[in-house]
PDB file of C-alpha atoms in Angstrom:
ATOM      1  CA  GLY A1404      90.052  90.130 138.708  1.00 92.00           C
ATOM      2  CA  ILE A1405      91.505  87.339 136.407  1.00 92.00           C
ATOM      3  CA  ASP A1406      88.139  86.018 135.354  1.00 91.00           C
ATOM      4  CA  ARG A1407      87.284  89.499 134.074  1.00 93.00           C
ATOM      5  CA  ILE A1408      90.410  89.804 132.237  1.00 93.00           C
ATOM      6  CA  ALA A1409      90.309  86.265 130.866  1.00 89.00           C
ATOM      7  CA  GLY A1410      86.666  87.292 129.396  1.00 90.00           C
ATOM      8  CA  HIS A1411      87.567  90.673 127.941  1.00 92.00           C
ATOM      9  CA  GLU A1412      90.658  88.630 126.267  1.00 91.00           C
ATOM     10  CA  ARG A1413      88.020  85.901 125.151  1.00 89.00           C
ATOM     11  CA  ARG A1414      85.780  88.356 123.483  1.00 91.00           C
ATOM     12  CA  LEU A1415      88.281  90.210 121.793  1.00 93.00           C
ATOM     13  CA  ALA A1416      89.594  86.823 120.501  1.00 91.00           C
ATOM     14  CA  MET A1417      85.836  85.954 119.212  1.00 90.00           C
ATOM     15  CA  ARG A1418      85.537  89.131 117.591  1.00 93.00           C
ATOM     16  CA  ALA A1419      88.862  88.673 115.747  1.00 93.00           C
ATOM     17  CA  GLU A1420      87.782  85.177 114.736  1.00 92.00           C
ATOM     18  CA  GLU A1421      84.596  86.669 113.221  1.00 93.00           C
ATOM     19  CA  GLN A1422      86.358  89.455 111.350  1.00 95.00           C
ATOM     20  CA  LEU A1423      89.404  87.641 110.033  1.00 95.00           C
ATOM     21  CA  GLY A1424      87.464  84.550 109.437  1.00 92.00           C
ATOM     22  CA  GLY A1425      85.145  86.544 106.994  1.00 91.00           C
ATOM     23  CA  ILE A1426      88.266  86.991 104.885  1.00 94.00           C
ATOM     24  CA  ASP A1427      88.506  84.838 101.583  1.00 92.00           C
ATOM     25  CA  GLY A1428      91.405  82.542 101.974  1.00 92.00           C
ATOM     26  CA  VAL A1429      92.148  83.080 105.366  1.00 95.00           C
ATOM     27  CA  GLU A1430      92.367  79.942 107.773  1.00 95.00           C
ATOM     28  CA  LEU A1431      92.138  80.426 111.568  1.00 93.00           C
ATOM     29  CA  PHE A1432      93.689  78.099 113.985  1.00 90.00           C
ATOM     30  CA  CYS A1433      91.386  78.208 117.381  1.00 83.00           C
ATOM     31  CA  GLU A1434      88.757  76.745 119.373  1.00 75.00           C
ATOM     32  CA  LYS A1435      85.116  77.748 118.578  1.00 76.00           C
ATOM     33  CA  GLY A1436      84.083  80.040 121.680  1.00 68.00           C
ATOM     34  CA  PHE A1437      87.491  80.130 123.126  1.00 70.00           C
ATOM     35  CA  ASP A1438      85.992  78.315 126.302  1.00 72.00           C
ATOM     36  CA  HIS A1439      89.620  76.821 126.979  1.00 70.00           C
ATOM     37  CA  GLN A1440      91.757  78.717 125.212  1.00 73.00           C
ATOM     38  CA  THR A1441      93.589  82.314 126.531  1.00 75.00           C
ATOM     39  CA  GLY A1442      93.346  85.365 124.014  1.00 80.00           C
ATOM     40  CA  VAL A1443      95.424  84.007 121.431  1.00 86.00           C
ATOM     41  CA  LEU A1444      94.399  83.872 117.740  1.00 89.00           C
ATOM     42  CA  SER A1445      96.758  82.224 115.029  1.00 93.00           C
ATOM     43  CA  PHE A1446      95.948  82.506 111.275  1.00 95.00           C
ATOM     44  CA  ARG A1447      97.326  82.128 107.735  1.00 95.00           C
ATOM     45  CA  ALA A1448      96.255  83.066 104.454  1.00 95.00           C
ATOM     46  CA  ALA A1449      96.269  80.670 101.387  1.00 91.00           C
ATOM     47  CA  GLY A1450      99.579  80.877  99.427  1.00 91.00           C
ATOM     48  CA  ARG A1451     100.985  83.878 101.412  1.00 94.00           C
ATOM     49  CA  ASP A1452     104.200  83.794 103.515  1.00 94.00           C
ATOM     50  CA  CYS A1453     103.392  84.312 107.290  1.00 95.00           C
ATOM     51  CA  GLU A1454     106.547  86.242 107.913  1.00 95.00           C
ATOM     52  CA  GLU A1455     105.768  88.843 105.114  1.00 95.00           C
ATOM     53  CA  LEU A1456     102.229  89.295 106.064  1.00 96.00           C
ATOM     54  CA  GLY A1457     103.505  89.516 110.091  1.00 95.00           C
ATOM     55  CA  GLU A1458     106.045  92.600 108.647  1.00 96.00           C
ATOM     56  CA  ARG A1459     103.134  94.109 106.534  1.00 95.00           C
ATOM     57  CA  LEU A1460     100.603  94.199 109.572  1.00 95.00           C
ATOM     58  CA  ALA A1461     103.505  95.555 111.750  1.00 94.00           C
ATOM     59  CA  ALA A1462     104.224  98.419 109.355  1.00 95.00           C
ATOM     60  CA  GLN A1463     100.815  99.435 109.721  1.00 93.00           C
ATOM     61  CA  GLY A1464     100.873  99.407 113.534  1.00 92.00           C
ATOM     62  CA  ALA A1465      99.438  95.933 114.249  1.00 93.00           C
ATOM     63  CA  ALA A1466     101.689  94.039 116.984  1.00 90.00           C
ATOM     64  CA  VAL A1467     101.702  90.437 115.855  1.00 94.00           C
ATOM     65  CA  ARG A1468     104.010  87.707 115.910  1.00 94.00           C
ATOM     66  CA  ALA A1469     104.858  85.390 112.564  1.00 95.00           C
ATOM     67  CA  GLY A1470     106.350  81.949 112.294  1.00 91.00           C
ATOM     68  CA  LEU A1471     106.526  78.875 114.119  1.00 90.00           C
ATOM     69  CA  HIS A1472     106.316  80.714 117.963  1.00 83.00           C
ATOM     70  CA  CYS A1473     108.873  78.273 119.237  1.00 84.00           C
ATOM     71  CA  ALA A1474     106.066  75.455 119.307  1.00 86.00           C
ATOM     72  CA  PRO A1475     106.876  73.036 116.587  1.00 87.00           C
ATOM     73  CA  VAL A1476     105.136  70.132 117.926  1.00 90.00           C
ATOM     74  CA  ALA A1477     101.960  72.572 118.009  1.00 88.00           C
ATOM     75  CA  HIS A1478     102.597  73.570 114.303  1.00 86.00           C
ATOM     76  CA  ARG A1479     102.983  70.132 113.438  1.00 90.00           C
ATOM     77  CA  THR A1480      99.776  68.920 114.982  1.00 89.00           C
ATOM     78  CA  ALA A1481      98.240  71.827 113.482  1.00 89.00           C
ATOM     79  CA  GLY A1482      99.498  71.140 109.856  1.00 89.00           C
ATOM     80  CA  THR A1483     101.762  74.592 109.761  1.00 88.00           C
ATOM     81  CA  LEU A1484     104.891  73.456 110.338  1.00 89.00           C
ATOM     82  CA  GLU A1485     106.052  74.414 106.995  1.00 90.00           C
ATOM     83  CA  THR A1486     104.415  77.724 106.613  1.00 90.00           C
ATOM     84  CA  GLY A1487     104.056  79.022 110.282  1.00 93.00           C
ATOM     85  CA  THR A1488     101.201  81.272 111.295  1.00 95.00           C
ATOM     86  CA  VAL A1489     100.330  84.941 112.285  1.00 96.00           C
ATOM     87  CA  ARG A1490      99.425  85.405 115.799  1.00 94.00           C
ATOM     88  CA  LEU A1491      97.570  87.826 117.633  1.00 92.00           C
ATOM     89  CA  SER A1492      98.229  88.000 121.367  1.00 92.00           C
ATOM     90  CA  LEU A1493      95.642  89.851 123.377  1.00 92.00           C
ATOM     91  CA  SER A1494      95.802  91.655 126.397  1.00 93.00           C
ATOM     92  CA  PRO A1495      93.183  93.323 128.720  1.00 92.00           C
ATOM     93  CA  PHE A1496      94.337  96.500 127.012  1.00 95.00           C
ATOM     94  CA  ASN A1497      93.264  95.604 123.475  1.00 95.00           C
ATOM     95  CA  THR A1498      90.112  97.374 122.326  1.00 96.00           C
ATOM     96  CA  TYR A1499      87.580  95.948 119.721  1.00 96.00           C
ATOM     97  CA  ALA A1500      88.560  99.152 117.843  1.00 97.00           C
ATOM     98  CA  GLU A1501      92.050  97.510 117.167  1.00 96.00           C
ATOM     99  CA  ILE A1502      90.694  94.214 116.227  1.00 95.00           C
ATOM    100  CA  ALA A1503      88.821  96.034 113.681  1.00 96.00           C
ATOM    101  CA  ARG A1504      91.444  97.631 112.489  1.00 96.00           C
ATOM    102  CA  THR A1505      93.805  94.920 112.196  1.00 95.00           C
ATOM    103  CA  ALA A1506      91.372  93.002 110.104  1.00 96.00           C
ATOM    104  CA  ARG A1507      90.672  95.803 107.907  1.00 95.00           C
ATOM    105  CA  VAL A1508      94.528  96.447 107.358  1.00 95.00           C
ATOM    106  CA  PHE A1509      94.859  92.382 106.999  1.00 95.00           C
ATOM    107  CA  HIS A1510      92.421  92.559 104.108  1.00 95.00           C
ATOM    108  CA  GLU A1511      93.909  95.251 102.437  1.00 95.00           C
ATOM    109  CA  ILE A1512      97.188  93.823 102.572  1.00 95.00           C
ATOM    110  CA  LEU A1513      95.468  90.573 100.936  1.00 94.00           C
ATOM    111  CA  ARG A1514      93.799  92.450  98.206  1.00 92.00           C
ATOM    112  CA  ALA A1515      97.108  94.525  97.372  1.00 91.00           C
ATOM    113  CA  GLY A1516      98.757  91.105  96.728  1.00 81.00           C
TER     114      GLY A1516
END
């Protein structure tokens, strides 16, 4: 049912928040606990172009979106209008292993420069 799906997406987003938030220079844009938020997590890395990061993640098999996400008002509010963000949109079909792999690949991309 809907509650079970929402719970799964929320738990995945919380795991992504935990793993991505542990990487130096990464800024997350989400509600702590995801109580009123769906399974979406936006983030950026200090001094790095979000579009390039999105492309590099995609090349490694991570399905992400980068940029302003058709939401300039939200980006203005978050202070990301000039940079955009990278966004994970989670679904009932995603797994914890995929979250771990995405975080690991993202960390490797940042370390490689």
